[in-house]
Amino acid sequence: MAVNVAERSAMARALELATRGPRGANPQVGAVILSPEGAILAEGWHHGPGPPHAEVDALSKLAPGAARGATAVVTLEPCNHTGRTGPCAVALIEAGVARVVYALDDPGAVSGGGAERLRAAGVDVEAGEQAAAAHTLIDGWLTAQRLGRPHVTVKWAQSLDGRAAAADGTSQWITGPAARADVHRRRAAADAIAVGTGTVLADDPALTARDGDALLPHQPIPVIIGARATPSDAAVHRHPHPPLFFDTHDLHAVLADLHARGIQSLFVEGGPTLASAFVAAGLADRVLTYIAPVLLGGDRLALTDIGVASIDHARRLVVDEWVPLGPDLLAIAHPADDADPQTEGAR
């Protein structure tokens, strides 16, 4: 049975509700309960570790028996395990829900399998509705589940000829106001933001997410990677969150530590050396390249050595989106793999 208009609208609402939940060790999930006629009966979202999951949160707002014959629209497959709370799949079955529409499969070996359990109980199940939007919402959590580390976005700004700075090292500003505002919005969407000590010493960045001079409601935790000391009066010490310092070049160790702290998404913004290190290590899950229509020449490249000795070893990307930002252009890309049709014949 295909997804109908009411269910499609309810999924858009569930995705909106999911954003009310905190980012952390658990995914952001939203749920909407629809009557057999398609009217909204209840809404819910996951409030964090411990409280009921989104489906149960929504069901709790209904009188006993009110969900019988209803449809549950959820952004993530209802869980199938008992942790701090019971299985959501069982809660839906016991409530008499007749149909479940969800966006993404739960990748957990323990928590997954809710759809199969629902079908075995006679519940009609439809998967994949607005999956791309749901994936974008919780891509950090999904990466953490799959790889045991945060989802890493590597960002840099460059001239049209691939330079990050002029010959004297100046780089403010290569891009214009629209591009810089976009960067701040994306900083605010991340759990943490990383730079190298070289960037701290050269630019003294605040590493905050701002709208003009005002701080945005969510601020990423600042992460400083490198052996050199950060001055006591550096701007990062005035950040709303205490900075995390890593005196190491072992990026895997850094990510493992951040993962243990519940950080799901890391925004890497700190200069060609750090950006190149993440790319070379195969740790860039997404690349954001802001391209300005200027020419700088010289040797201040946006990326340095990333371990490509010949064209056969090029690190190929798939561009997901080109975003015009005033006179500048943003390329949003992810590393290519054999499943990407764009890479066919490219290797």
Short mmCIF file of C-alpha atoms in Angstrom, two decimals:
data_model
loop_
_atom_site.label_atom_id
_atom_site.label_comp_id
_atom_site.label_asym_id
_atom_site.label_seq_id
_atom_site.Cartn_x
_atom_site.Cartn_y
_atom_site.Cartn_z
CA MET A 1 0.00 0.00 0.00
CA ALA A 2 1.55 3.30 -1.11
CA VAL A 3 2.11 6.21 1.24
CA ASN A 4 -0.80 8.64 1.02
CA VAL A 5 -0.87 12.43 1.24
CA ALA A 6 -1.74 12.51 4.94
CA GLU A 7 1.13 10.15 5.77
CA ARG A 8 3.56 12.15 3.67
CA SER A 9 2.55 15.33 5.46
CA ALA A 10 2.81 13.56 8.81
CA MET A 11 6.36 12.44 8.02
CA ALA A 12 7.37 16.04 7.27
CA ARG A 13 5.90 16.98 10.65
CA ALA A 14 7.67 14.07 12.38
CA LEU A 15 11.00 15.23 10.96
CA GLU A 16 10.30 18.69 12.34
CA LEU A 17 9.41 17.24 15.75
CA ALA A 18 12.60 15.18 15.80
CA THR A 19 14.72 18.33 15.83
CA ARG A 20 13.28 19.22 19.25
CA GLY A 21 15.19 16.31 20.77
CA PRO A 22 18.81 16.65 21.87
CA ARG A 23 21.74 15.47 19.77
CA GLY A 24 23.88 12.96 21.61
CA ALA A 25 24.23 9.24 22.12
CA ASN A 26 20.66 8.66 20.92
CA PRO A 27 19.14 9.61 17.56
CA GLN A 28 16.68 12.45 17.12
CA VAL A 29 13.34 10.81 16.29
CA GLY A 30 9.86 12.19 15.75
CA ALA A 31 6.49 10.43 15.56
CA VAL A 32 2.94 11.31 14.55
CA ILE A 33 -0.13 9.12 15.19
CA LEU A 34 -2.86 9.40 12.54
CA SER A 35 -6.48 8.29 12.76
CA PRO A 36 -7.78 5.89 10.06
CA GLU A 37 -9.16 9.03 8.35
CA GLY A 38 -5.75 10.72 8.35
CA ALA A 39 -6.27 13.22 11.18
CA ILE A 40 -3.44 13.82 13.65
CA LEU A 41 -4.23 12.18 17.00
CA ALA A 42 -0.92 12.76 18.80
CA GLU A 43 2.68 13.79 18.31
CA GLY A 44 5.90 12.90 20.08
CA TRP A 45 9.68 12.99 19.93
CA HIS A 46 12.61 11.46 21.71
CA HIS A 47 13.66 13.65 24.63
CA GLY A 48 17.04 11.96 25.22
CA PRO A 49 18.39 8.89 27.07
CA GLY A 50 15.93 7.52 29.60
CA PRO A 51 12.53 9.03 28.69
CA PRO A 52 10.18 7.16 26.32
CA HIS A 53 11.07 7.00 22.65
CA ALA A 54 9.13 9.11 20.15
CA GLU A 55 6.43 6.52 19.40
CA VAL A 56 5.69 5.87 23.08
CA ASP A 57 5.85 9.60 23.81
CA ALA A 58 3.10 10.11 21.23
CA LEU A 59 1.03 7.12 22.41
CA SER A 60 1.21 8.38 26.02
CA LYS A 61 -0.85 11.41 25.00
CA LEU A 62 -3.80 9.24 23.95
CA ALA A 63 -6.50 7.58 26.02
CA PRO A 64 -6.32 3.78 26.26
CA GLY A 65 -7.63 2.25 23.04
CA ALA A 66 -7.52 5.53 21.10
CA ALA A 67 -4.69 4.28 18.85
CA ARG A 68 -6.54 1.14 17.74
CA GLY A 69 -6.58 1.05 13.93
CA ALA A 70 -4.32 4.12 13.74
CA THR A 71 -1.19 4.73 11.67
CA ALA A 72 2.13 5.60 13.31
CA VAL A 73 4.45 7.73 11.17
CA VAL A 74 8.01 7.63 12.53
CA THR A 75 11.36 8.95 11.26
CA LEU A 76 13.27 5.82 12.35
CA GLU A 77 12.24 2.16 12.39
CA PRO A 78 10.61 1.38 15.75
CA CYS A 79 13.17 -0.29 18.01
CA ASN A 80 12.98 -3.97 18.87
CA HIS A 81 14.95 -4.20 22.11
CA THR A 82 14.69 -3.45 25.79
CA GLY A 83 17.16 -0.89 27.11
CA ARG A 84 16.21 1.94 29.45
CA THR A 85 12.80 1.66 27.80
CA GLY A 86 10.87 -1.23 26.29
CA PRO A 87 10.62 -2.08 22.58
CA CYS A 88 8.64 0.52 20.65
CA ALA A 89 7.51 -2.14 18.18
CA VAL A 90 5.77 -4.00 21.03
CA ALA A 91 4.22 -0.78 22.36
CA LEU A 92 2.71 -0.08 18.93
CA ILE A 93 1.38 -3.63 18.63
CA GLU A 94 -0.16 -3.52 22.11
CA ALA A 95 -1.76 -0.15 21.34
CA GLY A 96 -3.52 -1.69 18.34
CA VAL A 97 -1.78 0.38 15.68
CA ALA A 98 -2.69 -1.05 12.27
CA ARG A 99 -0.05 0.57 10.08
CA VAL A 100 3.46 1.98 10.54
CA VAL A 101 5.24 4.26 8.05
CA TYR A 102 8.89 4.99 8.79
CA ALA A 103 11.78 6.67 6.99
CA LEU A 104 15.00 4.82 7.88
CA ASP A 105 15.89 1.32 8.97
CA ASP A 106 17.49 1.14 12.41
CA PRO A 107 21.11 0.01 11.76
CA GLY A 108 21.61 -1.39 15.27
CA ALA A 109 22.27 -5.12 15.53
CA VAL A 110 20.31 -5.16 18.80
CA SER A 111 17.77 -2.39 18.31
CA GLY A 112 16.93 -3.18 14.66
CA GLY A 113 14.29 -5.63 13.47
CA GLY A 114 11.26 -3.71 14.64
CA ALA A 115 9.65 -3.76 11.20
CA GLU A 116 9.88 -7.53 11.03
CA ARG A 117 8.32 -7.85 14.47
CA LEU A 118 5.48 -5.52 13.47
CA ARG A 119 4.78 -7.45 10.27
CA ALA A 120 4.77 -10.74 12.18
CA ALA A 121 2.03 -9.26 14.39
CA GLY A 122 -0.08 -8.35 11.34
CA VAL A 123 0.80 -4.64 11.23
CA ASP A 124 1.11 -3.14 7.75
CA VAL A 125 4.58 -1.57 7.42
CA GLU A 126 5.91 0.87 4.81
CA ALA A 127 9.59 1.87 4.87
CA GLY A 128 11.61 4.59 3.12
CA GLU A 129 9.28 7.60 3.16
CA GLN A 130 11.46 10.77 3.03
CA ALA A 131 14.51 8.65 3.85
CA ALA A 132 16.99 11.20 2.48
CA ALA A 133 15.72 13.95 4.79
CA ALA A 134 15.75 11.60 7.76
CA HIS A 135 19.29 10.50 6.91
CA THR A 136 20.46 14.11 6.80
CA LEU A 137 18.88 14.74 10.20
CA ILE A 138 20.72 11.92 11.98
CA ASP A 139 23.73 11.28 9.74
CA GLY A 140 26.03 11.84 12.71
CA TRP A 141 24.28 9.18 14.75
CA LEU A 142 24.21 6.80 11.78
CA THR A 143 27.95 7.21 11.24
CA ALA A 144 28.56 6.66 14.94
CA GLN A 145 26.53 3.44 14.81
CA ARG A 146 28.32 2.18 11.72
CA LEU A 147 31.89 3.28 12.43
CA GLY A 148 32.06 4.00 16.14
CA ARG A 149 33.15 7.61 15.61
CA PRO A 150 31.57 10.99 14.85
CA HIS A 151 30.46 11.98 11.37
CA VAL A 152 33.19 14.28 10.03
CA THR A 153 32.58 17.28 7.76
CA VAL A 154 35.74 18.90 6.39
CA LYS A 155 35.29 22.48 5.24
CA TRP A 156 37.55 24.94 3.51
CA ALA A 157 37.26 28.15 1.51
CA GLN A 158 39.39 28.66 -1.57
CA SER A 159 40.00 30.88 -4.54
CA LEU A 160 39.04 29.67 -7.99
CA ASP A 161 42.63 28.48 -8.44
CA GLY A 162 42.58 26.41 -5.25
CA ARG A 163 44.40 28.74 -2.85
CA ALA A 164 43.40 29.22 0.80
CA ALA A 165 45.40 32.42 1.33
CA ALA A 166 47.46 35.06 -0.43
CA ALA A 167 51.26 34.91 -0.52
CA ASP A 168 51.56 36.87 2.75
CA GLY A 169 49.21 34.43 4.51
CA THR A 170 46.16 36.69 4.63
CA SER A 171 42.88 34.87 4.02
CA GLN A 172 40.12 37.12 5.41
CA TRP A 173 38.00 37.24 3.47
CA ILE A 174 38.23 35.01 0.40
CA THR A 175 34.46 34.46 0.37
CA GLY A 176 31.63 36.94 0.78
CA PRO A 177 29.02 37.53 3.52
CA ALA A 178 26.51 34.96 2.23
CA ALA A 179 29.10 32.17 2.26
CA ARG A 180 30.33 33.13 5.72
CA ALA A 181 26.78 33.17 7.08
CA ASP A 182 26.24 29.70 5.62
CA VAL A 183 29.36 28.46 7.43
CA HIS A 184 28.02 29.73 10.74
CA ARG A 185 24.69 27.97 10.21
CA ARG A 186 26.54 24.74 9.53
CA ARG A 187 28.77 25.21 12.56
CA ALA A 188 25.62 25.49 14.68
CA ALA A 189 24.38 22.17 13.29
CA ALA A 190 27.52 20.33 14.50
CA ASP A 191 28.27 18.95 17.94
CA ALA A 192 31.91 20.05 17.81
CA ILE A 193 34.24 22.17 15.67
CA ALA A 194 37.94 21.37 15.19
CA VAL A 195 40.97 23.41 14.21
CA GLY A 196 44.68 22.81 14.45
CA THR A 197 46.99 24.71 16.76
CA GLY A 198 48.48 26.45 13.72
CA THR A 199 45.13 28.07 12.97
CA VAL A 200 44.69 29.10 16.61
CA LEU A 201 48.10 30.80 16.61
CA ALA A 202 47.69 32.43 13.19
CA ASP A 203 44.03 33.53 13.26
CA ASP A 204 42.88 33.36 16.92
CA PRO A 205 39.41 32.10 15.93
CA ALA A 206 36.51 32.23 18.40
CA LEU A 207 35.03 28.98 16.95
CA THR A 208 31.52 30.15 17.78
CA ALA A 209 28.44 29.99 15.56
CA ARG A 210 27.02 33.46 15.04
CA ASP A 211 24.28 35.40 13.31
CA GLY A 212 26.02 38.70 12.80
CA ASP A 213 27.35 39.58 16.24
CA ALA A 214 24.84 37.41 18.11
CA LEU A 215 25.57 33.84 19.15
CA LEU A 216 23.27 31.21 17.66
CA PRO A 217 21.33 29.09 20.20
CA HIS A 218 23.44 25.96 19.65
CA GLN A 219 27.22 26.25 19.92
CA PRO A 220 29.64 23.50 18.83
CA ILE A 221 32.24 22.37 21.35
CA PRO A 222 35.66 23.71 20.28
CA VAL A 223 38.34 21.09 19.64
CA ILE A 224 42.02 22.04 19.27
CA ILE A 225 44.34 19.44 17.75
CA GLY A 226 48.14 19.73 17.84
CA ALA A 227 51.19 19.84 20.04
CA ARG A 228 51.75 23.59 20.27
CA ALA A 229 50.35 25.41 23.29
CA THR A 230 47.29 27.63 22.98
CA PRO A 231 47.86 31.08 24.54
CA SER A 232 45.91 31.69 27.74
CA ASP A 233 44.30 34.80 26.24
CA ALA A 234 43.20 33.06 22.99
CA ALA A 235 39.63 33.80 21.90
CA VAL A 236 38.69 30.13 22.12
CA HIS A 237 38.96 30.33 25.92
CA ARG A 238 35.98 32.71 25.87
CA HIS A 239 33.82 30.17 24.03
CA PRO A 240 30.54 29.18 25.77
CA HIS A 241 31.93 25.62 26.02
CA PRO A 242 35.33 24.78 27.53
CA PRO A 243 37.62 23.76 24.65
CA LEU A 244 38.96 20.22 24.32
CA PHE A 245 42.71 19.99 23.64
CA PHE A 246 44.38 17.02 21.96
CA ASP A 247 48.18 16.99 21.99
CA THR A 248 48.40 14.36 19.28
CA HIS A 249 48.46 13.78 15.52
CA ASP A 250 46.44 10.55 15.90
CA LEU A 251 43.08 11.56 14.46
CA HIS A 252 41.57 8.14 15.10
CA ALA A 253 42.34 8.57 18.81
CA VAL A 254 40.77 12.04 18.77
CA LEU A 255 37.59 10.74 17.15
CA ALA A 256 37.40 7.81 19.56
CA ASP A 257 37.60 10.23 22.50
CA LEU A 258 34.94 12.50 21.02
CA HIS A 259 32.69 9.51 20.35
CA ALA A 260 33.05 8.42 23.99
CA ARG A 261 31.88 11.91 25.00
CA GLY A 262 28.68 11.49 22.95
CA ILE A 263 29.77 13.78 20.11
CA GLN A 264 28.18 12.59 16.89
CA SER A 265 29.22 15.26 14.38
CA LEU A 266 32.52 17.11 13.96
CA PHE A 267 32.99 20.18 11.76
CA VAL A 268 36.66 20.42 10.74
CA GLU A 269 37.53 23.97 9.81
CA GLY A 270 41.13 24.39 10.81
CA GLY A 271 43.45 25.16 7.93
CA PRO A 272 45.06 23.16 5.09
CA THR A 273 47.20 20.99 7.38
CA LEU A 274 44.35 19.63 9.47
CA ALA A 275 41.91 19.37 6.55
CA SER A 276 44.49 17.46 4.52
CA ALA A 277 45.20 15.12 7.44
CA PHE A 278 41.53 14.17 7.76
CA VAL A 279 41.18 13.64 4.01
CA ALA A 280 44.41 11.62 3.80
CA ALA A 281 43.28 9.41 6.68
CA GLY A 282 39.98 8.68 4.93
CA LEU A 283 38.05 10.34 7.73
CA ALA A 284 36.16 12.98 5.73
CA ASP A 285 32.54 11.82 5.43
CA ARG A 286 31.48 15.09 3.83
CA VAL A 287 33.45 17.85 2.13
CA LEU A 288 32.26 21.46 1.97
CA THR A 289 34.27 23.60 -0.43
CA TYR A 290 33.42 27.31 -0.66
CA ILE A 291 34.79 28.62 -3.96
CA ALA A 292 35.29 32.34 -4.49
CA PRO A 293 35.68 33.92 -7.96
CA VAL A 294 39.14 35.29 -7.22
CA LEU A 295 42.65 34.27 -8.29
CA LEU A 296 45.52 34.30 -5.81
CA GLY A 297 48.30 32.17 -7.29
CA GLY A 298 51.25 31.18 -5.14
CA ASP A 299 51.71 28.11 -3.02
CA ARG A 300 49.12 28.61 -0.24
CA LEU A 301 47.04 25.63 -1.36
CA ALA A 302 43.69 24.79 0.22
CA LEU A 303 44.87 21.19 0.55
CA THR A 304 48.40 19.91 0.88
CA ASP A 305 49.62 16.31 0.59
CA ILE A 306 46.73 13.85 0.90
CA GLY A 307 48.66 10.79 -0.20
CA VAL A 308 47.86 10.87 -3.91
CA ALA A 309 50.97 9.82 -5.84
CA SER A 310 49.29 9.40 -9.23
CA ILE A 311 45.96 10.09 -10.89
CA ASP A 312 45.00 6.45 -10.41
CA HIS A 313 44.95 7.08 -6.66
CA ALA A 314 42.89 10.27 -6.78
CA ARG A 315 40.36 10.59 -3.98
CA ARG A 316 37.20 10.86 -6.01
CA LEU A 317 34.12 12.61 -4.70
CA VAL A 318 30.46 12.66 -5.63
CA VAL A 319 28.97 16.15 -5.54
CA ASP A 320 25.60 16.03 -3.82
CA GLU A 321 24.75 19.68 -4.34
CA TRP A 322 26.05 22.94 -5.81
CA VAL A 323 24.83 25.90 -3.76
CA PRO A 324 25.19 29.50 -5.06
CA LEU A 325 25.95 31.91 -2.22
CA GLY A 326 26.09 35.42 -3.61
CA PRO A 327 29.15 35.53 -5.88
CA ASP A 328 30.52 32.33 -4.33
CA LEU A 329 29.72 28.67 -4.88
CA LEU A 330 29.52 25.86 -2.35
CA ALA A 331 30.24 22.27 -3.39
CA ILE A 332 28.82 19.65 -1.01
CA ALA A 333 30.34 16.25 -1.69
CA HIS A 334 31.01 12.84 -0.19
CA PRO A 335 33.73 10.27 -0.95
CA ALA A 336 32.84 8.08 -3.91
CA ASP A 337 32.49 4.35 -3.55
CA ASP A 338 31.57 1.53 -5.87
CA ALA A 339 27.88 2.03 -5.11
CA ASP A 340 27.88 5.54 -6.62
CA PRO A 341 26.78 5.42 -10.27
CA GLN A 342 28.72 8.63 -10.99
CA THR A 343 31.99 6.80 -10.41
CA GLU A 344 31.39 4.12 -13.03
CA GLY A 345 34.37 4.02 -15.36
CA ALA A 346 36.24 6.68 -13.36
CA ARG A 347 38.76 4.36 -11.80
#
